Coordinates of C-alpha atoms in Angstrom, one line a residue:
M1299 CA 0.0 0.0 0.0
I1300 CA 1.4 3.4 -1.0
P1301 CA 1.2 5.9 1.9
E1302 CA -0.6 9.2 1.5
I1303 CA 1.2 12.5 1.9
P1304 CA 0.4 14.2 5.2
A1305 CA -1.1 17.6 4.5
H1306 CA 0.7 19.4 7.4
Y1307 CA 4.1 18.6 5.9
L1308 CA 3.0 20.1 2.6
R1309 CA 1.9 23.3 4.4
I1310 CA 5.1 23.6 6.3
L1311 CA 7.1 23.7 3.0
G1312 CA 4.4 25.5 1.0
L1313 CA 3.9 22.6 -1.5
P1314 CA 0.9 21.7 -3.7
D1315 CA -1.0 18.5 -3.1
N1316 CA 1.0 16.3 -5.5
P1317 CA 4.6 17.5 -5.5
D1318 CA 7.5 15.5 -7.0
S1319 CA 10.9 15.0 -5.4
A1320 CA 12.3 18.1 -7.3
D1321 CA 9.5 20.3 -5.9
I1322 CA 10.2 19.1 -2.4
K1323 CA 13.9 19.8 -2.7
R1324 CA 13.4 23.3 -4.1
A1325 CA 10.8 24.1 -1.4
Y1326 CA 13.0 22.9 1.4
H1327 CA 16.0 25.0 0.3
Q1328 CA 13.7 28.0 -0.1
A1329 CA 12.1 27.5 3.3
A1330 CA 15.5 26.9 4.9
R1331 CA 17.0 30.1 3.4
S1332 CA 13.9 32.2 4.4
N1333 CA 13.8 31.0 7.9
H1334 CA 17.4 30.7 8.9
P1335 CA 17.7 32.0 12.4
D1336 CA 20.8 34.1 11.5
L1337 CA 18.6 36.3 9.3
F1338 CA 16.4 37.4 12.2
P1339 CA 17.0 39.7 15.2
D1340 CA 18.0 38.1 18.5
S1341 CA 14.5 38.5 19.9
E1342 CA 13.2 36.1 17.2
H1343 CA 16.1 33.7 17.1
Q1344 CA 14.6 31.0 19.2
K1345 CA 11.3 31.1 17.3
Q1346 CA 13.1 30.6 14.1
E1347 CA 15.1 27.7 15.5
L1348 CA 11.8 25.9 16.2
A1349 CA 10.6 26.8 12.7
M1350 CA 13.8 25.2 11.2
M1351 CA 13.2 22.1 13.3
R1352 CA 9.8 21.7 11.7
I1353 CA 11.1 22.4 8.2
N1354 CA 13.8 19.8 8.7
E1355 CA 11.3 17.2 9.9
A1356 CA 8.9 17.9 7.0
Y1357 CA 11.7 17.5 4.5
M1358 CA 13.0 14.3 6.0
A1359 CA 9.5 12.8 6.3
L1360 CA 8.6 13.6 2.7
T1361 CA 12.0 12.2 1.6
A1362 CA 11.2 9.0 3.5
L1363 CA 7.7 8.9 2.0
F1364 CA 9.0 9.2 -1.6
Y1365 CA 11.6 6.5 -0.9
V1366 CA 8.9 4.2 0.4
R1367 CA 6.6 5.0 -2.6
G1368 CA 9.4 4.3 -5.0
Q1369 CA 10.0 0.9 -3.4
A1370 CA 6.3 0.1 -3.2
E1371 CA 5.9 0.8 -6.9
S1372 CA 9.0 -1.1 -8.0
K1373 CA 8.9 -4.0 -5.5
P1374 CA 5.5 -4.4 -4.0
S1375 CA 6.1 -6.8 -1.1
S1376 CA 5.8 -7.3 2.6
N1377 CA 9.6 -6.5 2.9
S1378 CA 9.2 -2.8 1.9
P1379 CA 10.3 -0.5 4.7
P1380 CA 7.5 1.1 6.7
A1381 CA 6.5 4.7 6.0
A1382 CA 7.4 7.4 8.5
T1383 CA 4.6 7.8 11.0
P1384 CA 3.0 11.3 10.8
P1385 CA 3.5 13.2 14.1
S1386 CA 0.6 13.6 16.5
P1387 CA -1.0 17.0 16.7
E1388 CA 0.9 19.8 18.5
E1389 CA 1.5 18.8 22.1
K1390 CA -1.1 20.3 24.4
L1391 CA 0.8 22.3 27.0
P1392 CA -0.5 22.4 30.6
G1393 CA -3.2 24.8 31.7
P1394 CA -3.2 26.9 34.9
L1395 CA -1.0 25.2 37.5
K1396 CA 0.7 26.1 40.7
N1397 CA 4.2 25.8 39.2
P1398 CA 3.7 26.0 35.4
D1399 CA 7.4 26.9 34.9
Y1400 CA 8.4 23.6 36.4
V1401 CA 5.9 21.6 34.4
Y1402 CA 7.2 23.1 31.2
Y1403 CA 10.8 22.5 32.3
K1404 CA 10.1 18.9 33.3
R1405 CA 8.3 18.2 30.1
G1406 CA 11.2 19.7 28.2
I1407 CA 13.7 17.5 29.9
E1408 CA 11.6 14.4 29.3
N1409 CA 11.4 15.0 25.6
Y1410 CA 15.0 16.0 25.4
R1411 CA 16.1 12.7 26.9
A1412 CA 13.6 10.8 24.7
G1413 CA 15.1 12.4 21.6
Q1414 CA 18.6 11.5 22.6
R1415 CA 17.7 7.9 23.3
R1416 CA 15.8 7.5 20.1
F1417 CA 18.5 8.6 17.7
F1418 CA 21.9 8.9 19.4
D1419 CA 21.6 5.8 21.6
R1420 CA 20.1 3.5 19.0
K1421 CA 20.5 -0.3 19.6
N1422 CA 19.9 -3.4 17.7
A1423 CA 17.5 -6.3 18.6
A1424 CA 20.2 -7.8 20.9
G1425 CA 20.5 -4.5 22.8
R1426 CA 24.0 -3.6 21.4
P1427 CA 24.9 -0.2 19.9
Q1428 CA 23.9 0.0 16.3
H1429 CA 26.3 2.0 14.2
F1430 CA 25.2 0.9 10.7
V1431 CA 21.5 1.2 9.7
P1432 CA 19.6 1.3 6.4
D1433 CA 18.6 4.7 5.1
S1434 CA 14.9 4.0 5.6
Q1435 CA 15.4 3.1 9.3
L1436 CA 17.7 6.1 9.8
L1437 CA 15.1 8.5 8.4
N1438 CA 12.5 7.1 10.7
L1439 CA 14.8 7.4 13.7
A1440 CA 15.8 10.9 12.8
I1441 CA 12.2 12.0 12.4
S1442 CA 11.1 10.5 15.6
A1443 CA 14.0 12.1 17.6
L1444 CA 13.3 15.5 16.0
R1445 CA 9.7 15.4 17.1
H1446 CA 10.9 15.0 20.7
F1447 CA 13.4 17.8 20.3
Q1448 CA 10.7 20.1 18.9
K1449 CA 8.5 19.5 21.9
S1450 CA 11.5 20.0 24.2
Y1451 CA 12.5 23.2 22.5
A1452 CA 9.0 24.6 22.8
C1453 CA 8.8 23.8 26.5
F1454 CA 12.2 25.3 27.3
Y1455 CA 11.4 28.4 25.2
Q1456 CA 8.1 28.8 27.2
V1457 CA 10.1 28.8 30.5
V1458 CA 12.6 31.4 29.2
S1459 CA 10.0 33.7 27.6
E1460 CA 7.1 33.5 30.0
Y1461 CA 8.8 32.9 33.4
P1462 CA 12.1 35.0 33.3
D1463 CA 12.4 34.9 37.1
S1464 CA 12.1 31.1 37.3
I1465 CA 14.9 29.1 38.9
W1466 CA 14.6 26.8 35.8
V1467 CA 15.6 29.6 33.3
R1468 CA 19.3 29.1 33.4
D1469 CA 19.1 25.3 32.6
S1470 CA 16.4 25.9 30.1
K1471 CA 18.7 28.3 28.2
F1472 CA 21.5 25.7 28.2
H1473 CA 19.2 23.1 26.8
L1474 CA 17.9 25.5 24.1
W1475 CA 21.5 26.0 23.1
R1476 CA 22.1 22.3 22.9
L1477 CA 19.0 21.7 20.9
E1478 CA 20.1 24.4 18.4
Q1479 CA 23.3 22.4 17.9
Y1480 CA 21.3 19.3 17.3
N1481 CA 19.2 21.2 14.8
R1482 CA 22.4 22.1 12.8
V1483 CA 23.3 18.4 12.8
Y1484 CA 19.9 17.5 11.4
T1485 CA 20.3 20.0 8.6
R1486 CA 23.4 18.1 7.5
I1487 CA 21.5 14.8 7.9
C1488 CA 18.8 16.1 5.6
R1489 CA 21.3 16.9 2.8
Q1490 CA 23.1 13.6 3.2
L1491 CA 20.0 11.4 3.2
A1492 CA 18.4 13.3 0.3
S1493 CA 21.5 12.7 -1.8
R1494 CA 21.8 9.0 -0.9
V1495 CA 18.1 8.3 -1.3
A1496 CA 18.0 10.0 -4.7
A1497 CA 21.1 8.0 -5.8
K1498 CA 19.5 4.8 -4.6
Q1499 CA 16.3 5.5 -6.4
E1500 CA 18.2 6.1 -9.7
Q1501 CA 20.1 2.8 -9.3
Q1502 CA 17.2 0.9 -7.9
G1503 CA 19.5 -0.5 -5.2
D1504 CA 18.6 -2.6 -2.2
P1505 CA 16.7 -0.5 0.4
G1506 CA 18.1 -2.7 3.1
L1507 CA 21.7 -2.0 2.3
A1508 CA 23.4 -0.7 5.5
E1509 CA 25.4 2.5 5.2
P1510 CA 27.3 4.3 7.9
F1511 CA 26.0 7.6 9.3
T1512 CA 28.4 10.5 9.5
E1513 CA 27.6 14.0 10.9
G1514 CA 30.2 15.9 8.8

C-alpha cells in the first residue's frame, strides 16, 4: 500500500497537493533560506530555530515517504520499509497550574532525553549499539527524535520567555543552546539522506543496504 502524503508537511514547505521530489527539494531549500535564524534579530532567534526544526522534519518525512513510494511501486512486497509515521498534533501544554514553569521545564527534559535515546543511543535487537543502519530506518529514527526535540525546545522556550524569574531559566537556556546544535546536525542529515536516497532510487538498489551515518 502506497502511503498518503500528510497535508501538514506540505503546508510547512508551501507545497501543492501532489509534489514530486524536485518540488520538495526546491521548497526545502527556499524555506531553509527564508527561515534561517541568523537572518532574524536576536529576539526572534529561538522562534526561528523551532521553525527550522519543523522544516527539517517535514523534508525528512517527505523524503522518506517518496523513498517508500518508489520501493512500493518497483517492489510491492511485505519487505518494503515502513512509512514514516506522521506526528501527533501539536503537544497540548499544561493549563493553569501552581508551578507551570516547572511543568514546562520537566516536560522539556523528558522530551530532550527521549530524543537522545531515540537517535543517538540506538541499539539493535540484541541490545547492542547499532552504528550501521539502512537509510529508511535512519530516516524514521531521525524524524522520531526530531519530534521529541521540537517539543523539548517549545517547552524550554516557554520557560525562558514567560517565566524569566524562574529558577529553571538558566538550565532551560542551556538546553535551548544544545537543541540548536542538534538542529544544525539535522540540517546536515537532511542533505546527506536526500543525496543518498536520490542516488539509490536512480540505481534501484537494495533499500536494506546498511550504510554508515556521519555527521560531517
